[in-house]
Amino acid sequence: GCLPQGVRTKKEEAMFHASFQVMNLLYLGLHVLIFFDLQYVGRFWCLYETFLATHGACAAGICMADDDSRYTLLCLGASKKDGIAKEFRESWKKKTVEEALLLLREDDIEVTNKK
C-alpha cells in the first residue's frame, strides 16, 4: 500500500506525517525497485529515492554502497532504447550527500507538492 493521498482525515494526516519522518529509512535499508523512464530524471522524489537506494547507512551517516545489490532498475518506454539508464545509475551511486543536495535544489527538478 501507500500513505493516504489527497485530502486526509486528521488521523490519516497524523499517520502520514509520522510515516513521512522515517520514509528515508526504507530506501536506505530495503531493496528498492526503480521504474525508470525518461521523465524520472527530473522528479525530486524519484532522484532522492534513487540516491538513498544507491547508498547505505554507515557510522559516518550516508555513504556509497559497495555494490548494486540493494536496488533493481527496470527501464520503461523510451529509456530502454539508449544508455541513459546506465549513465543515470553510475552517476547517482557516485554522488556524495553534498552533491545530491545541490542537484536536488536545481530549478528544473520538479517537486510534486511544491513544498
mmCIF file of C-alpha atoms in Angstrom, residues 29-33 53-55 65-73:
data_model
loop_
_atom_site.group_PDB
_atom_site.id
_atom_site.type_symbol
_atom_site.label_atom_id
_atom_site.label_comp_id
_atom_site.label_asym_id
_atom_site.label_seq_id
_atom_site.Cartn_x
_atom_site.Cartn_y
_atom_site.Cartn_z
ATOM 1 C CA GLY A 29 17.521 -0.303 4.318
ATOM 2 C CA LEU A 30 15.274 -2.241 1.951
ATOM 3 C CA HIS A 31 15.623 -3.455 -1.619
ATOM 4 C CA VAL A 32 14.271 -0.744 -3.936
ATOM 5 C CA LEU A 33 12.621 -1.310 -7.311
ATOM 6 C CA ALA A 53 18.857 3.212 -2.786
ATOM 7 C CA THR A 54 22.368 3.529 -4.236
ATOM 8 C CA HIS A 55 23.874 4.407 -0.855
ATOM 9 C CA ALA A 65 27.140 1.356 -1.337
ATOM 10 C CA ASP A 66 29.717 -1.303 -2.158
ATOM 11 C CA ASP A 67 27.610 -2.792 -4.948
ATOM 12 C CA ASP A 68 24.248 -2.599 -6.752
ATOM 13 C CA SER A 69 22.542 -5.325 -4.703
ATOM 14 C CA ARG A 70 20.093 -3.047 -2.873
ATOM 15 C CA TYR A 71 18.120 -1.944 -5.902
ATOM 16 C CA THR A 72 16.795 -3.099 -9.252
ATOM 17 C CA LEU A 73 16.408 -0.595 -12.071
#
